[in-house]
Amino acid sequence: MFLLKKTDRISRMAILIIEDEKKLVDILKKALKGERYSVDTALDGEEGLEKALKNNYSLIILDLMLPKRDGLAICKELRSRQVHTPIIMLTAKGTVENRVSGLDVGADDYLIKPFGIDELLARIRAVLRRRKTSDPDIRKIGDLIMDKRKHEVTRAGKKLSLTPKEYKLLDMLIIHQGEAVNRKQLIDHAWGPDFKEANNELNVHIRYLRKKVDLPKLKPLIQTIRGVGFVLRD
Ligand code: CA
Protein backbone atom coordinates (compact mmCIF):
# COMPACT_ATOMS: atom_id res chain seq x y z
CA MET A 1 0.00 0.00 0.00
CA PHE A 2 1.15 3.45 -0.86
CA LEU A 3 1.70 5.78 2.04
CA LEU A 4 3.56 9.03 2.12
CA LYS A 5 4.41 10.71 5.37
CA LYS A 6 5.17 14.38 5.58
CA THR A 7 8.70 13.57 6.63
CA ASP A 8 9.36 11.29 3.66
CA ARG A 9 11.42 12.57 0.82
CA ILE A 10 9.37 12.82 -2.30
CA SER A 11 11.29 11.54 -5.25
CA ARG A 12 8.28 11.55 -7.54
CA MET A 13 5.25 13.80 -7.64
CA ALA A 14 2.49 12.19 -5.62
CA ILE A 15 -1.12 12.56 -6.67
CA LEU A 16 -4.15 11.68 -4.57
CA ILE A 17 -7.31 10.65 -6.44
CA ILE A 18 -10.52 11.02 -4.42
CA GLU A 19 -13.22 9.42 -6.55
CA ASP A 20 -15.88 6.80 -5.87
CA GLU A 21 -16.21 5.42 -9.40
CA LYS A 22 -13.90 2.47 -9.14
CA LYS A 23 -13.57 2.07 -12.92
CA LEU A 24 -12.53 5.69 -13.39
CA VAL A 25 -10.08 5.42 -10.50
CA ASP A 26 -8.41 2.46 -12.21
CA ILE A 27 -8.17 4.31 -15.52
CA LEU A 28 -6.74 7.45 -13.91
CA LYS A 29 -4.33 5.49 -11.79
CA LYS A 30 -2.95 3.66 -14.80
CA ALA A 31 -2.61 6.83 -16.86
CA LEU A 32 -0.92 8.79 -14.06
CA LYS A 33 1.49 5.98 -13.26
CA GLY A 34 2.34 5.90 -16.96
CA GLU A 35 3.40 9.54 -16.58
CA ARG A 36 5.65 8.60 -13.65
CA TYR A 37 3.47 10.08 -10.93
CA SER A 38 3.02 8.22 -7.66
CA VAL A 39 -0.67 7.61 -7.07
CA ASP A 40 -2.74 7.19 -3.94
CA THR A 41 -6.51 6.72 -3.97
CA ALA A 42 -9.53 7.20 -1.72
CA LEU A 43 -12.99 5.93 -2.61
CA ASP A 44 -15.03 8.14 -0.31
CA GLY A 45 -14.90 11.68 1.03
CA GLU A 46 -13.90 10.90 4.57
CA GLU A 47 -10.99 8.70 3.61
CA GLY A 48 -9.96 11.30 1.03
CA LEU A 49 -9.99 14.19 3.48
CA GLU A 50 -8.07 12.17 6.04
CA LYS A 51 -5.36 11.26 3.52
CA ALA A 52 -5.17 14.80 2.17
CA LEU A 53 -4.65 16.19 5.67
CA LYS A 54 -2.15 13.56 6.74
CA ASN A 55 0.07 13.24 3.69
CA ASN A 56 1.91 15.73 1.57
CA TYR A 57 0.74 15.39 -2.03
CA SER A 58 1.79 17.41 -5.05
CA LEU A 59 -1.78 17.51 -6.32
CA ILE A 60 -5.27 16.20 -5.56
CA ILE A 61 -7.85 15.09 -8.11
CA LEU A 62 -11.15 15.51 -6.33
CA ASP A 63 -14.56 14.32 -7.48
CA LEU A 64 -17.49 16.54 -6.52
CA MET A 65 -20.14 13.90 -5.73
CA LEU A 66 -18.73 11.50 -3.17
CA PRO A 67 -20.14 9.30 -0.42
CA LYS A 68 -19.74 10.54 3.19
CA ARG A 69 -18.29 13.97 2.35
CA ASP A 70 -18.62 15.82 -0.96
CA GLY A 71 -15.84 17.45 -2.93
CA LEU A 72 -16.80 21.02 -2.13
CA ALA A 73 -16.78 20.34 1.61
CA ILE A 74 -13.41 18.65 1.35
CA CYS A 75 -11.95 21.50 -0.65
CA LYS A 76 -13.27 24.10 1.80
CA GLU A 77 -12.00 22.16 4.78
CA LEU A 78 -8.51 21.75 3.33
CA ARG A 79 -8.19 25.42 2.48
CA SER A 80 -9.52 26.51 5.88
CA ARG A 81 -6.88 24.29 7.48
CA GLN A 82 -4.20 25.98 5.39
CA VAL A 83 -3.60 22.99 3.13
CA HIS A 84 -2.81 24.61 -0.21
CA THR A 85 -2.18 21.48 -2.25
CA PRO A 86 -3.34 22.13 -5.82
CA ILE A 87 -6.78 20.64 -6.48
CA ILE A 88 -8.38 19.71 -9.79
CA MET A 89 -12.07 19.02 -9.38
CA LEU A 90 -14.11 16.58 -11.41
CA THR A 91 -17.75 17.40 -11.92
CA ALA A 92 -20.45 15.31 -13.56
CA LYS A 93 -22.29 16.83 -16.49
CA GLY A 94 -26.00 17.53 -16.15
CA THR A 95 -26.10 17.44 -12.38
CA VAL A 96 -26.91 20.23 -9.99
CA GLU A 97 -23.46 20.47 -8.49
CA ASN A 98 -22.18 21.44 -11.90
CA ARG A 99 -23.39 24.95 -11.33
CA VAL A 100 -21.47 25.33 -8.15
CA SER A 101 -18.00 26.23 -9.10
CA GLY A 102 -15.25 24.44 -7.25
CA LEU A 103 -13.03 27.39 -8.01
CA ASP A 104 -15.04 29.46 -5.56
CA VAL A 105 -14.03 27.18 -2.71
CA GLY A 106 -10.37 27.12 -3.58
CA ALA A 107 -9.90 24.52 -6.32
CA ASP A 108 -7.29 25.36 -8.93
CA ASP A 109 -9.12 24.00 -11.94
CA TYR A 110 -11.92 21.64 -12.83
CA LEU A 111 -12.95 19.23 -15.54
CA ILE A 112 -16.43 18.22 -16.58
CA LYS A 113 -17.03 14.50 -17.02
CA PRO A 114 -16.58 12.82 -19.39
CA PHE A 115 -13.12 14.15 -20.18
CA GLY A 116 -10.15 12.84 -22.11
CA ILE A 117 -7.11 11.59 -20.21
CA ASP A 118 -4.85 13.82 -22.30
CA GLU A 119 -6.89 16.84 -21.25
CA LEU A 120 -6.52 15.87 -17.59
CA LEU A 121 -2.78 15.33 -17.95
CA ALA A 122 -2.39 18.73 -19.60
CA ARG A 123 -4.36 20.40 -16.79
CA ILE A 124 -2.23 18.65 -14.17
CA ARG A 125 0.96 19.90 -15.80
CA ALA A 126 -0.43 23.42 -16.07
CA VAL A 127 -1.56 23.51 -12.43
CA LEU A 128 1.77 22.18 -11.17
CA ARG A 129 3.66 24.69 -13.31
CA ARG A 130 1.60 27.59 -11.99
CA ARG A 131 1.89 26.45 -8.41
CA LYS A 132 5.67 26.10 -8.40
CA THR A 133 6.34 29.70 -7.53
CA SER A 134 3.22 31.59 -6.74
CA ASP A 135 0.85 32.44 -3.94
CA PRO A 136 -2.23 30.40 -4.86
CA ASP A 137 -4.55 33.31 -4.18
CA ILE A 138 -2.79 35.83 -6.36
CA ARG A 139 -2.78 35.54 -10.12
CA LYS A 140 -0.84 37.86 -12.37
CA ILE A 141 -0.37 38.58 -16.00
CA GLY A 142 1.65 41.62 -17.03
CA ASP A 143 0.37 44.49 -14.90
CA LEU A 144 -2.97 42.79 -14.21
CA ILE A 145 -3.32 41.27 -10.75
CA MET A 146 -6.21 39.21 -9.42
CA ASP A 147 -6.28 38.77 -5.66
CA LYS A 148 -8.72 35.97 -4.87
CA ARG A 149 -8.53 36.56 -1.14
CA LYS A 150 -9.66 40.15 -1.46
CA HIS A 151 -11.77 39.40 -4.53
CA GLU A 152 -10.04 42.32 -6.18
CA VAL A 153 -8.58 43.00 -9.60
CA THR A 154 -6.12 45.75 -10.45
CA ARG A 155 -4.57 46.83 -13.72
CA ALA A 156 -1.46 49.02 -13.66
CA GLY A 157 -2.17 49.67 -9.97
CA LYS A 158 -5.75 50.80 -10.50
CA LYS A 159 -8.65 48.86 -9.03
CA LEU A 160 -11.13 47.55 -11.62
CA SER A 161 -14.78 47.36 -10.77
CA LEU A 162 -15.99 44.09 -12.27
CA THR A 163 -19.42 42.47 -12.16
CA PRO A 164 -19.56 38.88 -10.83
CA LYS A 165 -19.80 37.54 -14.40
CA GLU A 166 -16.84 39.60 -15.59
CA TYR A 167 -14.84 38.42 -12.59
CA LYS A 168 -15.62 34.79 -13.40
CA LEU A 169 -14.70 35.19 -17.05
CA LEU A 170 -11.43 36.89 -16.17
CA ASP A 171 -10.78 34.22 -13.55
CA MET A 172 -11.06 31.47 -16.18
CA LEU A 173 -8.86 33.39 -18.62
CA ILE A 174 -6.19 34.15 -16.05
CA ILE A 175 -6.07 30.52 -14.85
CA HIS A 176 -5.36 29.50 -18.41
CA GLN A 177 -3.26 32.50 -19.34
CA GLY A 178 -1.36 32.04 -22.57
CA GLU A 179 -3.69 29.21 -23.60
CA ALA A 180 -6.82 29.42 -25.73
CA VAL A 181 -9.94 29.12 -23.60
CA ASN A 182 -12.88 28.02 -25.70
CA ARG A 183 -16.32 29.58 -25.52
CA LYS A 184 -17.84 26.52 -23.90
CA GLN A 185 -15.33 26.56 -21.03
CA LEU A 186 -16.10 30.20 -20.38
CA ILE A 187 -19.85 29.69 -20.55
CA ASP A 188 -19.72 26.62 -18.27
CA HIS A 189 -17.70 28.59 -15.75
CA ALA A 190 -19.73 31.80 -15.74
CA TRP A 191 -23.27 30.53 -16.39
CA GLY A 192 -23.29 26.74 -16.13
CA PRO A 193 -23.68 24.26 -19.01
CA ASP A 194 -27.46 24.49 -19.35
CA PHE A 195 -27.67 28.18 -20.09
CA LYS A 196 -29.28 28.66 -23.51
CA GLU A 197 -28.63 32.31 -24.35
CA ALA A 198 -25.02 32.00 -23.34
CA ASN A 199 -23.41 32.61 -26.71
CA ASN A 200 -24.73 36.14 -27.06
CA GLU A 201 -24.32 36.87 -23.38
CA LEU A 202 -20.71 35.78 -23.55
CA ASN A 203 -19.98 38.27 -26.34
CA VAL A 204 -21.63 41.07 -24.41
CA HIS A 205 -19.81 40.35 -21.16
CA ILE A 206 -16.44 39.89 -22.84
CA ARG A 207 -16.96 43.27 -24.51
CA TYR A 208 -17.61 44.92 -21.13
CA LEU A 209 -14.69 43.10 -19.57
CA ARG A 210 -12.39 44.27 -22.35
CA LYS A 211 -13.44 47.86 -21.85
CA LYS A 212 -12.45 47.65 -18.21
CA VAL A 213 -9.27 45.59 -18.53
CA ASP A 214 -7.81 46.88 -21.76
CA LEU A 215 -7.96 50.60 -21.15
CA PRO A 216 -6.99 52.87 -24.08
CA LYS A 217 -3.33 53.53 -23.30
CA LEU A 218 -2.57 50.04 -22.00
CA LYS A 219 -1.42 47.00 -23.91
CA PRO A 220 -4.44 44.83 -24.78
CA LEU A 221 -4.38 41.52 -22.88
CA ILE A 222 -7.63 39.87 -24.01
CA GLN A 223 -7.36 38.51 -27.52
CA THR A 224 -10.01 36.83 -29.66
CA ILE A 225 -9.24 33.55 -31.33
CA ARG A 226 -11.66 33.29 -34.19
CA GLY A 227 -13.89 30.23 -34.12
CA VAL A 228 -12.46 29.11 -30.78
CA GLY A 229 -12.68 31.59 -27.96
CA PHE A 230 -10.31 33.91 -26.16
CA VAL A 231 -6.84 34.05 -24.72
CA LEU A 232 -5.32 36.27 -22.05
CA ARG A 233 -1.81 37.02 -23.17
CA ASP A 234 0.84 39.56 -22.29
CA1 CA B 1 -18.77 10.56 -7.82
Coordinates of C-alpha atoms and ligand atoms in Angstrom, one line a residue:
M1 CA 0.0 0.0 0.0
F2 CA 1.1 3.4 -0.9
L3 CA 1.7 5.8 2.0
L4 CA 3.6 9.0 2.1
K5 CA 4.4 10.7 5.4
K6 CA 5.2 14.4 5.6
T7 CA 8.7 13.6 6.6
D8 CA 9.4 11.3 3.7
R9 CA 11.4 12.6 0.8
I10 CA 9.4 12.8 -2.3
S11 CA 11.3 11.5 -5.3
R12 CA 8.3 11.6 -7.5
M13 CA 5.2 13.8 -7.6
A14 CA 2.5 12.2 -5.6
I15 CA -1.1 12.6 -6.7
L16 CA -4.2 11.7 -4.6
I17 CA -7.3 10.6 -6.4
I18 CA -10.5 11.0 -4.4
E19 CA -13.2 9.4 -6.5
D20 CA -15.9 6.8 -5.9
E21 CA -16.2 5.4 -9.4
K22 CA -13.9 2.5 -9.1
K23 CA -13.6 2.1 -12.9
L24 CA -12.5 5.7 -13.4
V25 CA -10.1 5.4 -10.5
D26 CA -8.4 2.5 -12.2
I27 CA -8.2 4.3 -15.5
L28 CA -6.7 7.4 -13.9
K29 CA -4.3 5.5 -11.8
K30 CA -3.0 3.7 -14.8
A31 CA -2.6 6.8 -16.9
L32 CA -0.9 8.8 -14.1
K33 CA 1.5 6.0 -13.3
G34 CA 2.3 5.9 -17.0
E35 CA 3.4 9.5 -16.6
R36 CA 5.7 8.6 -13.7
Y37 CA 3.5 10.1 -10.9
S38 CA 3.0 8.2 -7.7
V39 CA -0.7 7.6 -7.1
D40 CA -2.7 7.2 -3.9
T41 CA -6.5 6.7 -4.0
A42 CA -9.5 7.2 -1.7
L43 CA -13.0 5.9 -2.6
D44 CA -15.0 8.1 -0.3
G45 CA -14.9 11.7 1.0
E46 CA -13.9 10.9 4.6
E47 CA -11.0 8.7 3.6
G48 CA -10.0 11.3 1.0
L49 CA -10.0 14.2 3.5
E50 CA -8.1 12.2 6.0
K51 CA -5.4 11.3 3.5
A52 CA -5.2 14.8 2.2
L53 CA -4.7 16.2 5.7
K54 CA -2.2 13.6 6.7
N55 CA 0.1 13.2 3.7
N56 CA 1.9 15.7 1.6
Y57 CA 0.7 15.4 -2.0
S58 CA 1.8 17.4 -5.0
L59 CA -1.8 17.5 -6.3
I60 CA -5.3 16.2 -5.6
I61 CA -7.8 15.1 -8.1
L62 CA -11.2 15.5 -6.3
D63 CA -14.6 14.3 -7.5
L64 CA -17.5 16.5 -6.5
M65 CA -20.1 13.9 -5.7
L66 CA -18.7 11.5 -3.2
P67 CA -20.1 9.3 -0.4
K68 CA -19.7 10.5 3.2
R69 CA -18.3 14.0 2.4
D70 CA -18.6 15.8 -1.0
G71 CA -15.8 17.4 -2.9
L72 CA -16.8 21.0 -2.1
A73 CA -16.8 20.3 1.6
I74 CA -13.4 18.6 1.3
C75 CA -12.0 21.5 -0.7
K76 CA -13.3 24.1 1.8
E77 CA -12.0 22.2 4.8
L78 CA -8.5 21.7 3.3
R79 CA -8.2 25.4 2.5
S80 CA -9.5 26.5 5.9
R81 CA -6.9 24.3 7.5
Q82 CA -4.2 26.0 5.4
V83 CA -3.6 23.0 3.1
H84 CA -2.8 24.6 -0.2
T85 CA -2.2 21.5 -2.3
P86 CA -3.3 22.1 -5.8
I87 CA -6.8 20.6 -6.5
I88 CA -8.4 19.7 -9.8
M89 CA -12.1 19.0 -9.4
L90 CA -14.1 16.6 -11.4
T91 CA -17.8 17.4 -11.9
A92 CA -20.4 15.3 -13.6
K93 CA -22.3 16.8 -16.5
G94 CA -26.0 17.5 -16.2
T95 CA -26.1 17.4 -12.4
V96 CA -26.9 20.2 -10.0
E97 CA -23.5 20.5 -8.5
N98 CA -22.2 21.4 -11.9
R99 CA -23.4 25.0 -11.3
V100 CA -21.5 25.3 -8.2
S101 CA -18.0 26.2 -9.1
G102 CA -15.3 24.4 -7.3
L103 CA -13.0 27.4 -8.0
D104 CA -15.0 29.5 -5.6
V105 CA -14.0 27.2 -2.7
G106 CA -10.4 27.1 -3.6
A107 CA -9.9 24.5 -6.3
D108 CA -7.3 25.4 -8.9
D109 CA -9.1 24.0 -11.9
Y110 CA -11.9 21.6 -12.8
L111 CA -12.9 19.2 -15.5
I112 CA -16.4 18.2 -16.6
K113 CA -17.0 14.5 -17.0
P114 CA -16.6 12.8 -19.4
F115 CA -13.1 14.2 -20.2
G116 CA -10.1 12.8 -22.1
I117 CA -7.1 11.6 -20.2
D118 CA -4.9 13.8 -22.3
E119 CA -6.9 16.8 -21.2
L120 CA -6.5 15.9 -17.6
L121 CA -2.8 15.3 -18.0
A122 CA -2.4 18.7 -19.6
R123 CA -4.4 20.4 -16.8
I124 CA -2.2 18.7 -14.2
R125 CA 1.0 19.9 -15.8
A126 CA -0.4 23.4 -16.1
V127 CA -1.6 23.5 -12.4
L128 CA 1.8 22.2 -11.2
R129 CA 3.7 24.7 -13.3
R130 CA 1.6 27.6 -12.0
R131 CA 1.9 26.5 -8.4
K132 CA 5.7 26.1 -8.4
T133 CA 6.3 29.7 -7.5
S134 CA 3.2 31.6 -6.7
D135 CA 0.9 32.4 -3.9
P136 CA -2.2 30.4 -4.9
D137 CA -4.6 33.3 -4.2
I138 CA -2.8 35.8 -6.4
R139 CA -2.8 35.5 -10.1
K140 CA -0.8 37.9 -12.4
I141 CA -0.4 38.6 -16.0
G142 CA 1.6 41.6 -17.0
D143 CA 0.4 44.5 -14.9
L144 CA -3.0 42.8 -14.2
I145 CA -3.3 41.3 -10.8
M146 CA -6.2 39.2 -9.4
D147 CA -6.3 38.8 -5.7
K148 CA -8.7 36.0 -4.9
R149 CA -8.5 36.6 -1.1
K150 CA -9.7 40.1 -1.5
H151 CA -11.8 39.4 -4.5
E152 CA -10.0 42.3 -6.2
V153 CA -8.6 43.0 -9.6
T154 CA -6.1 45.7 -10.5
R155 CA -4.6 46.8 -13.7
A156 CA -1.5 49.0 -13.7
G157 CA -2.2 49.7 -10.0
K158 CA -5.8 50.8 -10.5
K159 CA -8.6 48.9 -9.0
L160 CA -11.1 47.5 -11.6
S161 CA -14.8 47.4 -10.8
L162 CA -16.0 44.1 -12.3
T163 CA -19.4 42.5 -12.2
P164 CA -19.6 38.9 -10.8
K165 CA -19.8 37.5 -14.4
E166 CA -16.8 39.6 -15.6
Y167 CA -14.8 38.4 -12.6
K168 CA -15.6 34.8 -13.4
L169 CA -14.7 35.2 -17.1
L170 CA -11.4 36.9 -16.2
D171 CA -10.8 34.2 -13.6
M172 CA -11.1 31.5 -16.2
L173 CA -8.9 33.4 -18.6
I174 CA -6.2 34.1 -16.0
I175 CA -6.1 30.5 -14.8
H176 CA -5.4 29.5 -18.4
Q177 CA -3.3 32.5 -19.3
G178 CA -1.4 32.0 -22.6
E179 CA -3.7 29.2 -23.6
A180 CA -6.8 29.4 -25.7
V181 CA -9.9 29.1 -23.6
N182 CA -12.9 28.0 -25.7
R183 CA -16.3 29.6 -25.5
K184 CA -17.8 26.5 -23.9
Q185 CA -15.3 26.6 -21.0
L186 CA -16.1 30.2 -20.4
I187 CA -19.9 29.7 -20.5
D188 CA -19.7 26.6 -18.3
H189 CA -17.7 28.6 -15.8
A190 CA -19.7 31.8 -15.7
W191 CA -23.3 30.5 -16.4
G192 CA -23.3 26.7 -16.1
P193 CA -23.7 24.3 -19.0
D194 CA -27.5 24.5 -19.3
F195 CA -27.7 28.2 -20.1
K196 CA -29.3 28.7 -23.5
E197 CA -28.6 32.3 -24.4
A198 CA -25.0 32.0 -23.3
N199 CA -23.4 32.6 -26.7
N200 CA -24.7 36.1 -27.1
E201 CA -24.3 36.9 -23.4
L202 CA -20.7 35.8 -23.6
N203 CA -20.0 38.3 -26.3
V204 CA -21.6 41.1 -24.4
H205 CA -19.8 40.4 -21.2
I206 CA -16.4 39.9 -22.8
R207 CA -17.0 43.3 -24.5
Y208 CA -17.6 44.9 -21.1
L209 CA -14.7 43.1 -19.6
R210 CA -12.4 44.3 -22.3
K211 CA -13.4 47.9 -21.9
K212 CA -12.4 47.7 -18.2
V213 CA -9.3 45.6 -18.5
D214 CA -7.8 46.9 -21.8
L215 CA -8.0 50.6 -21.1
P216 CA -7.0 52.9 -24.1
K217 CA -3.3 53.5 -23.3
L218 CA -2.6 50.0 -22.0
K219 CA -1.4 47.0 -23.9
P220 CA -4.4 44.8 -24.8
L221 CA -4.4 41.5 -22.9
I222 CA -7.6 39.9 -24.0
Q223 CA -7.4 38.5 -27.5
T224 CA -10.0 36.8 -29.7
I225 CA -9.2 33.5 -31.3
R226 CA -11.7 33.3 -34.2
G227 CA -13.9 30.2 -34.1
V228 CA -12.5 29.1 -30.8
G229 CA -12.7 31.6 -28.0
F230 CA -10.3 33.9 -26.2
V231 CA -6.8 34.1 -24.7
L232 CA -5.3 36.3 -22.1
R233 CA -1.8 37.0 -23.2
D234 CA 0.8 39.6 -22.3
Ligands
CA1 CA -18.8 10.6 -7.8

